PDB file of C-alpha atoms in Angstrom:
ATOM      1  CA  MET A   1     -12.186 196.967 325.484  1.00  0.00           C
ATOM      2  CA  LYS A   2     -12.676 199.614 322.810  1.00  0.00           C
ATOM      3  CA  MET A   3     -11.195 202.051 325.290  1.00  0.00           C
ATOM      4  CA  ALA A   4      -7.774 200.440 324.739  1.00  0.00           C
ATOM      5  CA  THR A   5      -7.462 202.113 321.325  1.00  0.00           C
ATOM      6  CA  ASP A   6      -8.497 205.555 322.570  1.00  0.00           C
ATOM      7  CA  PRO A   7      -5.618 208.102 322.303  1.00  0.00           C
ATOM      8  CA  LEU A   8      -6.220 209.288 325.867  1.00  0.00           C
ATOM      9  CA  PHE A   9      -5.930 205.709 327.101  1.00  0.00           C
ATOM     10  CA  LEU A  10      -2.696 205.184 325.187  1.00  0.00           C
ATOM     11  CA  LYS A  11      -1.128 208.257 326.795  1.00  0.00           C
ATOM     12  CA  SER A  12      -2.427 207.877 330.339  1.00  0.00           C
ATOM     13  CA  ARG A  13      -0.653 205.307 332.479  1.00  0.00           C
ATOM     14  CA  SER A  14      -3.123 205.720 335.355  1.00  0.00           C
ATOM     15  CA  LEU A  15      -6.069 205.081 333.020  1.00  0.00           C
ATOM     16  CA  ARG A  16      -4.409 201.878 331.792  1.00  0.00           C
ATOM     17  CA  HIS A  17      -3.849 200.740 335.374  1.00  0.00           C
ATOM     18  CA  LEU A  18      -7.483 201.437 336.299  1.00  0.00           C
ATOM     19  CA  LEU A  19      -8.796 199.618 333.237  1.00  0.00           C
ATOM     20  CA  VAL A  20      -6.650 196.539 333.823  1.00  0.00           C
ATOM     21  CA  ALA A  21      -7.515 196.401 337.534  1.00  0.00           C
ATOM     22  CA  SER A  22     -11.242 196.904 336.881  1.00  0.00           C
ATOM     23  CA  LEU A  23     -11.356 194.209 334.219  1.00  0.00           C
ATOM     24  CA  CYS A  24      -9.454 191.838 336.490  1.00  0.00           C
ATOM     25  CA  VAL A  25     -12.059 192.254 339.235  1.00  0.00           C
ATOM     26  CA  VAL A  26     -14.938 191.804 336.780  1.00  0.00           C
ATOM     27  CA  PHE A  27     -13.491 188.669 335.201  1.00  0.00           C
ATOM     28  CA  LYS A  28     -12.643 187.225 338.622  1.00  0.00           C
ATOM     29  CA  ASP A  29     -16.277 187.663 339.668  1.00  0.00           C
ATOM     30  CA  ILE A  30     -17.974 186.346 336.534  1.00  0.00           C
ATOM     31  CA  LEU A  31     -15.684 183.555 335.369  1.00  0.00           C
ATOM     32  CA  PRO A  32     -17.165 180.223 336.387  1.00  0.00           C
ATOM     33  CA  THR A  33     -15.205 177.696 338.404  1.00  0.00           C
ATOM     34  CA  TYR A  34     -15.558 175.061 335.684  1.00  0.00           C
ATOM     35  CA  LYS A  35     -13.601 174.873 332.438  1.00  0.00           C
ATOM     36  CA  ILE A  36     -15.246 176.806 329.596  1.00  0.00           C
ATOM     37  CA  ARG A  37     -14.926 175.554 326.046  1.00  0.00           C
ATOM     38  CA  LEU A  38     -16.673 176.237 322.796  1.00  0.00           C
ATOM     39  CA  PRO A  39     -19.114 173.569 321.632  1.00  0.00           C
ATOM     40  CA  THR A  40     -17.899 171.236 318.895  1.00  0.00           C
ATOM     41  CA  GLU A  41     -19.455 171.128 315.421  1.00  0.00           C
ATOM     42  CA  GLN A  42     -21.218 167.924 316.382  1.00  0.00           C
ATOM     43  CA  GLU A  43     -22.634 169.494 319.545  1.00  0.00           C
ATOM     44  CA  LEU A  44     -23.847 172.504 317.579  1.00  0.00           C
ATOM     45  CA  LYS A  45     -25.788 170.222 315.227  1.00  0.00           C
ATOM     46  CA  GLN A  46     -27.593 168.488 318.084  1.00  0.00           C
ATOM     47  CA  LYS A  47     -30.939 169.682 319.338  1.00  0.00           C
ATOM     48  CA  VAL A  48     -30.491 171.418 322.695  1.00  0.00           C
ATOM     49  CA  LYS A  49     -32.606 173.491 325.047  1.00  0.00           C
ATOM     50  CA  LYS A  50     -32.821 177.270 324.709  1.00  0.00           C
ATOM     51  CA  GLU A  51     -31.098 177.622 328.062  1.00  0.00           C
ATOM     52  CA  THR A  52     -28.138 175.561 326.826  1.00  0.00           C
ATOM     53  CA  LYS A  53     -27.849 177.704 323.691  1.00  0.00           C
ATOM     54  CA  ARG A  54     -27.998 180.830 325.820  1.00  0.00           C
ATOM     55  CA  LEU A  55     -25.276 179.471 328.100  1.00  0.00           C
ATOM     56  CA  TRP A  56     -23.073 178.563 325.106  1.00  0.00           C
ATOM     57  CA  ARG A  57     -23.497 182.076 323.705  1.00  0.00           C
ATOM     58  CA  PHE A  58     -22.655 183.670 327.056  1.00  0.00           C
ATOM     59  CA  GLU A  59     -19.557 181.488 327.424  1.00  0.00           C
ATOM     60  CA  GLU A  60     -18.456 182.285 323.862  1.00  0.00           C
ATOM     61  CA  ILE A  61     -18.706 186.035 324.492  1.00  0.00           C
ATOM     62  CA  LEU A  62     -16.978 185.644 327.849  1.00  0.00           C
ATOM     63  CA  LEU A  63     -14.095 183.716 326.268  1.00  0.00           C
ATOM     64  CA  LYS A  64     -13.664 186.261 323.473  1.00  0.00           C
ATOM     65  CA  ASN A  65     -13.575 189.186 325.887  1.00  0.00           C
ATOM     66  CA  PHE A  66     -11.214 187.399 328.262  1.00  0.00           C
ATOM     67  CA  GLU A  67      -8.918 186.690 325.312  1.00  0.00           C
ATOM     68  CA  LYS A  68      -8.955 190.405 324.417  1.00  0.00           C
ATOM     69  CA  TYR A  69      -8.129 191.224 328.038  1.00  0.00           C
ATOM     70  CA  VAL A  70      -5.167 188.832 328.053  1.00  0.00           C
ATOM     71  CA  LEU A  71      -3.915 190.305 324.766  1.00  0.00           C
ATOM     72  CA  LEU A  72      -4.205 193.796 326.261  1.00  0.00           C
ATOM     73  CA  LEU A  73      -2.163 192.680 329.271  1.00  0.00           C
ATOM     74  CA  GLN A  74       0.469 191.138 326.997  1.00  0.00           C
ATOM     75  CA  THR A  75       0.670 194.326 324.954  1.00  0.00           C
ATOM     76  CA  ILE A  76       1.088 196.462 328.055  1.00  0.00           C
ATOM     77  CA  LEU A  77       3.673 194.118 329.578  1.00  0.00           C
ATOM     78  CA  GLN A  78       5.681 193.963 326.367  1.00  0.00           C
ATOM     79  CA  GLY A  79       5.775 197.760 326.291  1.00  0.00           C
ATOM     80  CA  LYS A  80       4.148 198.087 322.881  1.00  0.00           C
ATOM     81  CA  LEU A  81       1.896 200.897 324.085  1.00  0.00           C
ATOM     82  CA  GLU A  82       3.299 204.383 324.372  1.00  0.00           C
ATOM     83  CA  PHE A  83       4.039 204.916 328.028  1.00  0.00           C
ATOM     84  CA  SER A  84       4.195 208.496 329.195  1.00  0.00           C
ATOM     85  CA  LEU A  85       5.591 209.418 332.568  1.00  0.00           C
ATOM     86  CA  GLN A  86       2.991 212.146 333.057  1.00  0.00           C
ATOM     87  CA  PRO A  87      -0.703 211.223 332.906  1.00  0.00           C
ATOM     88  CA  ILE A  88      -2.850 213.612 330.896  1.00  0.00           C
TER      89      ILE A  88
END
């Protein structure tokens, strides 16, 4: 996701297309089929197994990165990035 702020990325339409397509495939493969949500304050206070904590952490990171991906898509679709006709 850091690549999205790289000047080369901002100028290269083909790079943007590759990044968006690649991330789409990755998220499609790793997103679970069940609804992901962050644990509540009460759930965080409860004693849980290490595996549950690990799963919560994984899901939290997954949600944050998916949110960044969606924001990147919105930015591209709204035309806020500089689009050049010629890739570098």
